[in-house]
CSV table of C-alpha atoms in Angstrom, one decimal:
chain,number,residue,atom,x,y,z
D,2,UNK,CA,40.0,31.9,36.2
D,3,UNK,CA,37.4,33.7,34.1
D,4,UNK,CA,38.9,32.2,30.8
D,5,UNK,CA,38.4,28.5,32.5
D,6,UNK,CA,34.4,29.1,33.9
D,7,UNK,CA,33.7,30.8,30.5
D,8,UNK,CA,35.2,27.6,28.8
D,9,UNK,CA,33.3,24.9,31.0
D,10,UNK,CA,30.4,27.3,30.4
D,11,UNK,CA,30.4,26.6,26.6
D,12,UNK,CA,31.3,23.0,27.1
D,13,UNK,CA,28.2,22.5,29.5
D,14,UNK,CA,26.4,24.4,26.3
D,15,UNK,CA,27.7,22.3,23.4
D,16,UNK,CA,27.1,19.3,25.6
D,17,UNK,CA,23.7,20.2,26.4
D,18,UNK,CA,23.1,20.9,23.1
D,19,UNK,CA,24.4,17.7,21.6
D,20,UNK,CA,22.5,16.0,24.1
D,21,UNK,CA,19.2,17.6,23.4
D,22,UNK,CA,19.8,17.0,19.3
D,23,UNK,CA,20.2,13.3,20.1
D,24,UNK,CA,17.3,12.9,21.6
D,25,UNK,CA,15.3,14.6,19.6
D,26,UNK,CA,17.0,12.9,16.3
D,27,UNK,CA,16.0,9.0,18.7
D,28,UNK,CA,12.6,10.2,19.0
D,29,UNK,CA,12.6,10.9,15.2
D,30,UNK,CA,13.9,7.7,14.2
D,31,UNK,CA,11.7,5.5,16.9
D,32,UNK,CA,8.5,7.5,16.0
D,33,UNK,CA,9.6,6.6,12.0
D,34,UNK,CA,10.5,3.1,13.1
D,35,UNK,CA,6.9,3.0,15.5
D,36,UNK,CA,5.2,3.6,12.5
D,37,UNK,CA,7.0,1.1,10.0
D,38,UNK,CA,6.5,-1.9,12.9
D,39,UNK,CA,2.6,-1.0,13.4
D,40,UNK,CA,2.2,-0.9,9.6
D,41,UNK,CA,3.7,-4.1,9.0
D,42,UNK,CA,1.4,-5.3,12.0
D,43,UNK,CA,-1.3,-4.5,10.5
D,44,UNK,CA,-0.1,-6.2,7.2
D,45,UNK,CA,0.0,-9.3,9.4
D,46,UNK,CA,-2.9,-9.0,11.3
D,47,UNK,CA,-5.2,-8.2,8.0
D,48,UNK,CA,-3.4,-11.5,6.5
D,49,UNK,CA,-4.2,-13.6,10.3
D,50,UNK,CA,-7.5,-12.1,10.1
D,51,UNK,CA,-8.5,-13.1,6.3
D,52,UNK,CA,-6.9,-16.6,7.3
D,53,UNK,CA,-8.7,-17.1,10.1
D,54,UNK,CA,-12.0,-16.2,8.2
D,55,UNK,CA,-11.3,-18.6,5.0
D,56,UNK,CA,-10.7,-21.5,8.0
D,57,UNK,CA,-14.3,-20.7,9.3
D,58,UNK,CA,-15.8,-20.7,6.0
D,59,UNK,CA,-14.4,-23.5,4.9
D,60,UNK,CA,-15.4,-25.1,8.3
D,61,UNK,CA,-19.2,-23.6,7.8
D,62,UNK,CA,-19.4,-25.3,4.1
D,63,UNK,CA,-18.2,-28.7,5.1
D,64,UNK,CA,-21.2,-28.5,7.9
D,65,UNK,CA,-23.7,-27.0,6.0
D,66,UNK,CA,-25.8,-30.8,4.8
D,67,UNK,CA,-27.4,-28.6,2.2
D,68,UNK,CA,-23.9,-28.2,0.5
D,69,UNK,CA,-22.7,-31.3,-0.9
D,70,UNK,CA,-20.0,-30.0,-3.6
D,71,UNK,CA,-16.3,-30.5,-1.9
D,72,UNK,CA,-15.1,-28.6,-5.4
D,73,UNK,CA,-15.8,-25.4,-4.0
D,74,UNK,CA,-12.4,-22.8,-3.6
D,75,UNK,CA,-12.7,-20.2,-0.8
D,76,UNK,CA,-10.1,-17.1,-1.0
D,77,UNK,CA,-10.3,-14.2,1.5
D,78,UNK,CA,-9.0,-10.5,1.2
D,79,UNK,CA,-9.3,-7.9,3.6
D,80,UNK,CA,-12.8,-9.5,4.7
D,81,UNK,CA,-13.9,-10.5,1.4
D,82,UNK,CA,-15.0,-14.0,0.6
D,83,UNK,CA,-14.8,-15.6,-2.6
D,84,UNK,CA,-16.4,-18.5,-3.6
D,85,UNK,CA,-15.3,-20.3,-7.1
D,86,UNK,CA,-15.7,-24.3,-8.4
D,87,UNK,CA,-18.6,-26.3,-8.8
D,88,UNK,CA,-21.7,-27.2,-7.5
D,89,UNK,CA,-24.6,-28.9,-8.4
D,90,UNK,CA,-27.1,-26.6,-8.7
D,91,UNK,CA,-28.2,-23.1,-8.0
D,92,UNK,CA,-30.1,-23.7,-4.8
D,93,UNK,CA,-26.8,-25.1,-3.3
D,94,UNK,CA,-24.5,-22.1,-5.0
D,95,UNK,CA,-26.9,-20.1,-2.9
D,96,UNK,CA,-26.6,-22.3,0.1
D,97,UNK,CA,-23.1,-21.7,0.1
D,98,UNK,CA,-23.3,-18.1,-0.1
D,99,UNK,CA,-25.4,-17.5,2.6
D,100,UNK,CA,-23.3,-20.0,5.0
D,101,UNK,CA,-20.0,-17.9,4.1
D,102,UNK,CA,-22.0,-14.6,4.9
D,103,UNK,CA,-23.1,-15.8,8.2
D,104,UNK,CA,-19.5,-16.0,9.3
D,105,UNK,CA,-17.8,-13.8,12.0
D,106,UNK,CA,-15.8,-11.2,10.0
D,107,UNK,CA,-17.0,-11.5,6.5
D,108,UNK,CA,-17.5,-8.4,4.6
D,109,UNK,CA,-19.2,-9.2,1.4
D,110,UNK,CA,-19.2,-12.5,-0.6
D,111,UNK,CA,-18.4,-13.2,-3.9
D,112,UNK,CA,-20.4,-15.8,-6.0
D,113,UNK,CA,-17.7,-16.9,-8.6
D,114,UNK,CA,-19.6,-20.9,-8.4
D,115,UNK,CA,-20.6,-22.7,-11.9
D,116,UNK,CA,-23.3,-25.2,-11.6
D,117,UNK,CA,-22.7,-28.4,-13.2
D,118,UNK,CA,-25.7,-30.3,-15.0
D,119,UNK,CA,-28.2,-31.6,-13.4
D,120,UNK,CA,-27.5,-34.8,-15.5
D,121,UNK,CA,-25.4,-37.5,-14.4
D,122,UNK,CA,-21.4,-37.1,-16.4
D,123,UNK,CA,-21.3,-40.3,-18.1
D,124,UNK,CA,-18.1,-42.5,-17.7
D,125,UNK,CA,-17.6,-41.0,-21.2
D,126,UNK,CA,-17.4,-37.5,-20.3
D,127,UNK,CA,-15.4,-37.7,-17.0
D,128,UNK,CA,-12.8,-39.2,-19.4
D,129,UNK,CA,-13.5,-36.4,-21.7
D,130,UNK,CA,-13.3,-33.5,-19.0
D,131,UNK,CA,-9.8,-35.1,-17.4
D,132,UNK,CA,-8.5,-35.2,-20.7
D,133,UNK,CA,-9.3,-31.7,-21.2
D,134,UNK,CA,-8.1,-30.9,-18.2
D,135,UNK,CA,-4.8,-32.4,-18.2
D,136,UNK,CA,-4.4,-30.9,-21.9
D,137,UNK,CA,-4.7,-27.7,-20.1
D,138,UNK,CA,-2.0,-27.8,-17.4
D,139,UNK,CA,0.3,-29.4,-19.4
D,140,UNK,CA,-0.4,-26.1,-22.0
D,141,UNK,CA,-0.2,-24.3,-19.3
D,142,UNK,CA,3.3,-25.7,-18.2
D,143,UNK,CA,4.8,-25.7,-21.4
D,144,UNK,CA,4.2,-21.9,-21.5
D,145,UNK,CA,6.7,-19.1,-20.4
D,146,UNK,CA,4.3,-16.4,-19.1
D,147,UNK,CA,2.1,-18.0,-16.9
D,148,UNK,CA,3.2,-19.6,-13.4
D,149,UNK,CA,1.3,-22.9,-14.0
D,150,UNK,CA,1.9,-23.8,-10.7
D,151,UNK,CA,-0.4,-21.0,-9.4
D,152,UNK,CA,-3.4,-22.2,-11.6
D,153,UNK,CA,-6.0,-24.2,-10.8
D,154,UNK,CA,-7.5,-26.2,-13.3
D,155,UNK,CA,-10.9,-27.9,-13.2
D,156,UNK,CA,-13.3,-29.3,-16.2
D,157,UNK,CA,-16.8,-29.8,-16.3
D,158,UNK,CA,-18.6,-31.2,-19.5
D,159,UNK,CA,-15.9,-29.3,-21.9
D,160,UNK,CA,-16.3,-26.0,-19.3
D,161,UNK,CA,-12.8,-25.2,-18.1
D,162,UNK,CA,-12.4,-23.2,-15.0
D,163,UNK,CA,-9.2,-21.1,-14.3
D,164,UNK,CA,-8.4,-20.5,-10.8
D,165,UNK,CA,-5.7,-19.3,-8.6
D,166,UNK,CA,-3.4,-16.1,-8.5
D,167,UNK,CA,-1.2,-14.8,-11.2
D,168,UNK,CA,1.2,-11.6,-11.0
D,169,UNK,CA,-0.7,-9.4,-13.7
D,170,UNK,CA,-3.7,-9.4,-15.9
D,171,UNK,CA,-0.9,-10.0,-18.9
D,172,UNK,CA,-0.9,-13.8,-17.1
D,173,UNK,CA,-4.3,-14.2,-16.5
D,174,UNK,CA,-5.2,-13.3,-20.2
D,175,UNK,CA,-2.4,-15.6,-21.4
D,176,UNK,CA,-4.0,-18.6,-19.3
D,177,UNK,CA,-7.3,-18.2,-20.9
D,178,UNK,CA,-6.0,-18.2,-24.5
D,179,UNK,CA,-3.5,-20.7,-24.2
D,180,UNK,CA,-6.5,-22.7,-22.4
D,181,UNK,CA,-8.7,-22.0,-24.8
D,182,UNK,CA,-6.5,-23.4,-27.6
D,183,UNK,CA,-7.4,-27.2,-26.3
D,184,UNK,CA,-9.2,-29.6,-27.9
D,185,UNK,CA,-12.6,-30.3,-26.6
D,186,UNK,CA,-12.5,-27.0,-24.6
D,187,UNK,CA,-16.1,-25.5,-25.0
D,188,UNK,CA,-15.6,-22.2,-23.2
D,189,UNK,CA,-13.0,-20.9,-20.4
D,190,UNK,CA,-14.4,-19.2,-17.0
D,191,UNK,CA,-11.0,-17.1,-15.8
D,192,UNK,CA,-11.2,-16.9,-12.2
D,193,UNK,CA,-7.9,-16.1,-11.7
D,194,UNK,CA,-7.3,-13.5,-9.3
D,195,UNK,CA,-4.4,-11.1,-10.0
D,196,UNK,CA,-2.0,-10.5,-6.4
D,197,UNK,CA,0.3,-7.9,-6.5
């Protein structure tokens, strides 16, 4: 009798035991898998959130009757707004700025615009600069290190502007050289942003 109340004795132990250790070994594992779900959350929520603010920008430009360039790029990370293409003058690179800066959520602006001359592009040099352009991407695509399809490629009087997102700075130097290798090229602004 004593051998049988001392054995359900150390069963109620090891089962207490093994209980206890489970619970303690779920609360481990939920805590661990808490933390992994809230991080990615806030992966997605930073990436909503920048979204969200390059939509209002965007929106604010297009409004703005002081801005009349529709070659300007907006790109957002965690809250910080930058602003690359063309415009035609300084007054309205400026303009721009201060309508992304006004918006809900925006940490800082960056002013990565090029003003085009103030005189009109003959029929001539339109030709000239879409040449040049389409020299470029097809450089561009011809080429094994850089993802071509990521870069933007734009062309003002002989001025070619890179822009878009490579992996590393390995690609983004590559774009400019190979870019820069073009006839009728007269200098390359690399705007090209790396993303890990």
């Amino acid at each position: 009798m004593k051998n049988s109340k001392f054995a359900y004795s150390m069963m109620a132990v090891v089962l207490g035991t093994a209980l206890m250790s489970g619970s303690a070994l779920a609360a481990t594992t939920t805590d661990s898998a808490g933390a992994k779900i809230d991080s990615s959350m806030k992966k997605v929520d930073n990436y909503m959130g920048d979204s969200a603010i390059t939509a209002k920008v965007k929106s604010a430009l297009v409004d703005d009757k002081a801005i009349k360039s529709s070659d300007i790029s907006v790109t957002t990370t965690s809250g910080v707004v930058t602003l690359s293409g063309f415009v035609g003058s300084q007054a309205e690179a400026e303009q721009a700025v201060a309508a992304a800066t006004k918006v809900e959520g925006v940490k800082s602006v960056s002013d990565k615009l090029h003003t085009k001359d103030s005189k009109d592009q003959s029929v001539k040099g339109y030709a000239g600069d879409s040449a040049t352009t389409a020299s470029v991407k097809a450089k561009l695509l011809a080429d094994d290190i850089v993802p071509s399809r990521n870069v933007k490629v734009e062309t003002t009087d002989g001025v070619v502007q890179l822009s878009g997102a490579v992996k590393d700075q390995a690609q983004s130097d590559r774009a400019e050289s190979v870019a820069k290798t073009v006839d009728g090229v007269k200098s390359v602004k690399n705007d090209l942003k790396v993303a890990p």
